[in-house]
CSV table of C-alpha atoms in Angstrom, one decimal:
chain,number,residue,atom,x,y,z
A,1,UNK,CA,-20.3,-17.7,-6.3
A,2,UNK,CA,-19.2,-15.7,-9.4
A,3,UNK,CA,-15.4,-15.6,-9.7
A,4,UNK,CA,-15.0,-12.9,-12.4
A,5,UNK,CA,-17.5,-14.4,-14.8
A,6,UNK,CA,-16.9,-18.0,-13.8
A,7,UNK,CA,-19.5,-19.6,-11.5
A,8,UNK,CA,-17.8,-21.7,-8.8
A,9,UNK,CA,-19.8,-24.1,-6.7
A,10,UNK,CA,-18.8,-24.3,-3.1
A,11,UNK,CA,-19.9,-27.3,-1.1
A,12,UNK,CA,-21.7,-26.9,2.2
A,13,UNK,CA,-18.8,-28.7,3.8
A,14,UNK,CA,-16.2,-26.3,2.4
A,15,UNK,CA,-18.3,-23.3,3.5
A,16,UNK,CA,-18.7,-24.8,7.0
A,17,UNK,CA,-14.9,-25.4,7.2
A,18,UNK,CA,-14.2,-21.8,6.2
A,19,UNK,CA,-16.7,-20.5,8.8
A,20,UNK,CA,-15.0,-22.8,11.4
A,21,UNK,CA,-11.6,-21.4,10.4
A,22,UNK,CA,-12.7,-17.8,11.0
A,23,UNK,CA,-14.1,-18.7,14.4
A,24,UNK,CA,-10.9,-20.5,15.3
A,25,UNK,CA,-8.9,-17.4,14.4
A,26,UNK,CA,-11.0,-15.4,16.8
A,27,UNK,CA,-10.8,-18.0,19.6
A,28,UNK,CA,-7.0,-18.3,19.1
A,29,UNK,CA,-6.7,-14.5,19.5
A,30,UNK,CA,-5.4,-13.9,16.0
A,31,UNK,CA,-4.7,-10.3,15.2
A,32,UNK,CA,-7.9,-8.4,14.8
A,33,UNK,CA,-7.0,-7.3,11.3
A,34,UNK,CA,-6.5,-10.9,10.1
A,35,UNK,CA,-9.8,-12.0,11.8
A,36,UNK,CA,-11.7,-9.2,10.2
A,37,UNK,CA,-10.2,-9.9,6.8
A,38,UNK,CA,-11.1,-13.6,7.1
A,39,UNK,CA,-14.7,-12.8,8.1
A,40,UNK,CA,-14.9,-10.5,5.0
A,41,UNK,CA,-13.6,-13.3,2.9
A,42,UNK,CA,-16.5,-15.4,3.9
A,43,UNK,CA,-18.8,-12.9,2.5
A,44,UNK,CA,-16.8,-12.2,-0.7
A,45,UNK,CA,-15.9,-15.8,-1.6
A,46,UNK,CA,-18.5,-18.0,0.1
A,47,UNK,CA,-21.6,-15.9,-0.3
A,48,UNK,CA,-22.3,-15.4,3.4
A,49,UNK,CA,-24.8,-12.6,4.0
A,50,UNK,CA,-23.7,-9.2,4.8
A,51,UNK,CA,-21.5,-6.4,3.5
A,52,UNK,CA,-17.8,-7.1,3.7
A,53,UNK,CA,-16.8,-3.4,3.3
A,54,UNK,CA,-17.1,-2.4,6.9
A,55,UNK,CA,-15.1,-5.4,8.0
A,56,UNK,CA,-12.4,-4.6,5.4
A,57,UNK,CA,-12.3,-1.0,6.4
A,58,UNK,CA,-11.9,-1.9,10.1
A,59,UNK,CA,-9.1,-4.3,9.1
A,60,UNK,CA,-7.3,-1.5,7.1
A,61,UNK,CA,-7.7,0.9,10.0
A,62,UNK,CA,-5.9,-1.7,12.2
A,63,UNK,CA,-3.3,-2.4,9.6
A,64,UNK,CA,-3.2,-0.1,6.5
A,65,UNK,CA,-0.6,-2.3,4.8
A,66,UNK,CA,-2.7,-5.5,5.0
A,67,UNK,CA,-2.6,-6.7,1.3
A,68,UNK,CA,-5.2,-9.4,1.8
A,69,UNK,CA,-7.8,-6.8,2.9
A,70,UNK,CA,-7.1,-4.7,-0.2
A,71,UNK,CA,-7.4,-7.7,-2.5
A,72,UNK,CA,-10.7,-8.7,-0.9
A,73,UNK,CA,-12.0,-5.1,-1.3
A,74,UNK,CA,-11.0,-5.2,-5.0
A,75,UNK,CA,-12.6,-8.6,-5.4
A,76,UNK,CA,-15.9,-7.3,-3.9
A,77,UNK,CA,-15.8,-4.2,-6.0
A,78,UNK,CA,-15.2,-6.2,-9.1
A,79,UNK,CA,-17.9,-8.8,-8.4
A,80,UNK,CA,-20.5,-6.2,-7.5
A,81,UNK,CA,-19.8,-4.2,-10.7
A,82,UNK,CA,-18.2,-1.3,-8.8
A,83,UNK,CA,-15.5,1.1,-9.8
A,84,UNK,CA,-12.9,-0.9,-11.7
A,85,UNK,CA,-10.3,1.9,-11.3
A,86,UNK,CA,-10.7,1.8,-7.5
A,87,UNK,CA,-10.3,-2.0,-7.6
A,88,UNK,CA,-7.2,-1.7,-9.7
A,89,UNK,CA,-5.8,0.9,-7.2
A,90,UNK,CA,-6.4,-1.5,-4.3
A,91,UNK,CA,-4.6,-4.3,-6.2
A,92,UNK,CA,-1.7,-2.0,-6.9
A,93,UNK,CA,-1.5,-1.0,-3.2
A,94,UNK,CA,-1.7,-4.7,-2.2
A,95,UNK,CA,1.2,-5.5,-4.5
A,96,UNK,CA,3.2,-2.6,-3.2
A,97,UNK,CA,2.9,-4.0,0.3
A,98,UNK,CA,3.2,-7.7,-0.7
A,99,UNK,CA,4.9,-7.9,-4.1
A,100,UNK,CA,4.4,-11.6,-4.5
A,101,UNK,CA,0.7,-11.7,-3.8
A,102,UNK,CA,-0.5,-14.2,-6.4
A,103,UNK,CA,-4.3,-13.5,-6.0
A,104,UNK,CA,-3.6,-9.8,-6.5
A,105,UNK,CA,-1.9,-10.5,-9.9
A,106,UNK,CA,-4.7,-13.0,-10.9
A,107,UNK,CA,-7.5,-10.5,-10.1
A,108,UNK,CA,-5.7,-7.5,-11.7
A,109,UNK,CA,-5.1,-9.5,-14.9
A,110,UNK,CA,-8.8,-10.2,-15.0
A,111,UNK,CA,-9.6,-6.5,-14.5
A,112,UNK,CA,-7.1,-5.5,-17.1
A,113,UNK,CA,-8.5,-7.9,-19.7
A,114,UNK,CA,-12.0,-6.5,-19.1
A,115,UNK,CA,-10.6,-3.0,-19.7
A,116,UNK,CA,-9.1,-4.2,-23.0
A,117,UNK,CA,-5.5,-3.8,-21.6
A,118,UNK,CA,-4.3,-7.2,-22.7
A,119,UNK,CA,-0.6,-6.5,-22.8
A,120,UNK,CA,-0.7,-5.3,-19.1
A,121,UNK,CA,-2.7,-8.4,-18.2
A,122,UNK,CA,-0.1,-10.6,-19.9
A,123,UNK,CA,2.6,-8.9,-17.9
A,124,UNK,CA,0.7,-9.9,-14.8
A,125,UNK,CA,0.5,-13.5,-16.1
A,126,UNK,CA,4.3,-13.4,-16.6
A,127,UNK,CA,4.6,-12.2,-13.0
A,128,UNK,CA,2.6,-15.2,-11.8
A,129,UNK,CA,5.0,-17.5,-13.5
A,130,UNK,CA,8.0,-15.6,-12.2
A,131,UNK,CA,6.7,-15.7,-8.6
A,132,UNK,CA,5.9,-19.4,-8.7
A,133,UNK,CA,7.7,-21.2,-11.5
A,134,UNK,CA,7.3,-24.6,-9.9
A,135,UNK,CA,3.6,-24.3,-9.7
A,136,UNK,CA,1.7,-25.7,-12.7
A,137,UNK,CA,-1.3,-23.4,-11.7
A,138,UNK,CA,0.8,-20.3,-12.6
A,139,UNK,CA,1.3,-21.6,-16.1
A,140,UNK,CA,-2.4,-22.4,-16.4
A,141,UNK,CA,-3.3,-18.9,-15.2
A,142,UNK,CA,-1.0,-17.3,-17.8
A,143,UNK,CA,-2.4,-19.6,-20.5
A,144,UNK,CA,-6.0,-18.5,-19.6
A,145,UNK,CA,-4.9,-14.9,-19.7
A,146,UNK,CA,-3.4,-15.4,-23.1
A,147,UNK,CA,-6.5,-17.2,-24.4
A,148,UNK,CA,-8.8,-14.5,-22.9
A,149,UNK,CA,-6.7,-11.8,-24.6
A,150,UNK,CA,-7.4,-13.5,-27.9
A,151,UNK,CA,-3.9,-13.6,-29.1
A,152,UNK,CA,-3.1,-15.8,-32.0
A,153,UNK,CA,-0.8,-18.7,-31.3
A,154,UNK,CA,2.7,-17.9,-32.2
A,155,UNK,CA,2.8,-14.3,-30.9
A,156,UNK,CA,3.4,-15.6,-27.4
A,157,UNK,CA,4.9,-19.0,-28.3
A,158,UNK,CA,8.0,-18.2,-26.2
A,159,UNK,CA,5.8,-18.1,-23.1
A,160,UNK,CA,4.3,-21.5,-23.8
A,161,UNK,CA,7.6,-23.1,-24.6
A,162,UNK,CA,8.9,-22.0,-21.2
A,163,UNK,CA,6.2,-24.0,-19.4
A,164,UNK,CA,7.5,-27.3,-17.7
A,165,UNK,CA,5.3,-29.6,-19.8
A,166,UNK,CA,6.6,-27.9,-23.0
A,167,UNK,CA,10.1,-28.7,-21.9
A,168,UNK,CA,9.2,-32.3,-21.5
A,169,UNK,CA,9.3,-32.0,-17.7
A,170,UNK,CA,6.1,-33.3,-16.2
A,171,UNK,CA,7.6,-33.9,-12.7
A,172,UNK,CA,6.4,-30.5,-11.6
A,173,UNK,CA,2.8,-31.2,-12.7
């Protein structure tokens, strides 16, 4: 699938496991909003056939504050070349309901970069590191945001120096 301009290969085994997980949610009697969101995620992220928007809409009717559903709708909108402002609004709402939603920050940073709003994207990268300072992925995400923004080395050197590896601490990596 296309993850914001990067093609990601998903194995048949991973796809089958995701489908099985959604079915398990339904069988276990998971909240309907969560099951609908998971089913929509199969379409958005694993290329299953169908339109995820009715599933997402139903999930949001059941639970208007479900951040994951809003992030999925934003991802689908983004991937399908839809209204970037609507996607950004969904991500903002998701973050208002779940302020530490890492995927919302990652996707919003990508949207902001595409809209030539690099400083805002970098702030989202900083939030990623703030939320999960012990996760090497958060530093990698921020580095990718900085590189995508095209900033010269040095302007954001203080961000790089704060990363665990730059401090000589590789135990976190």
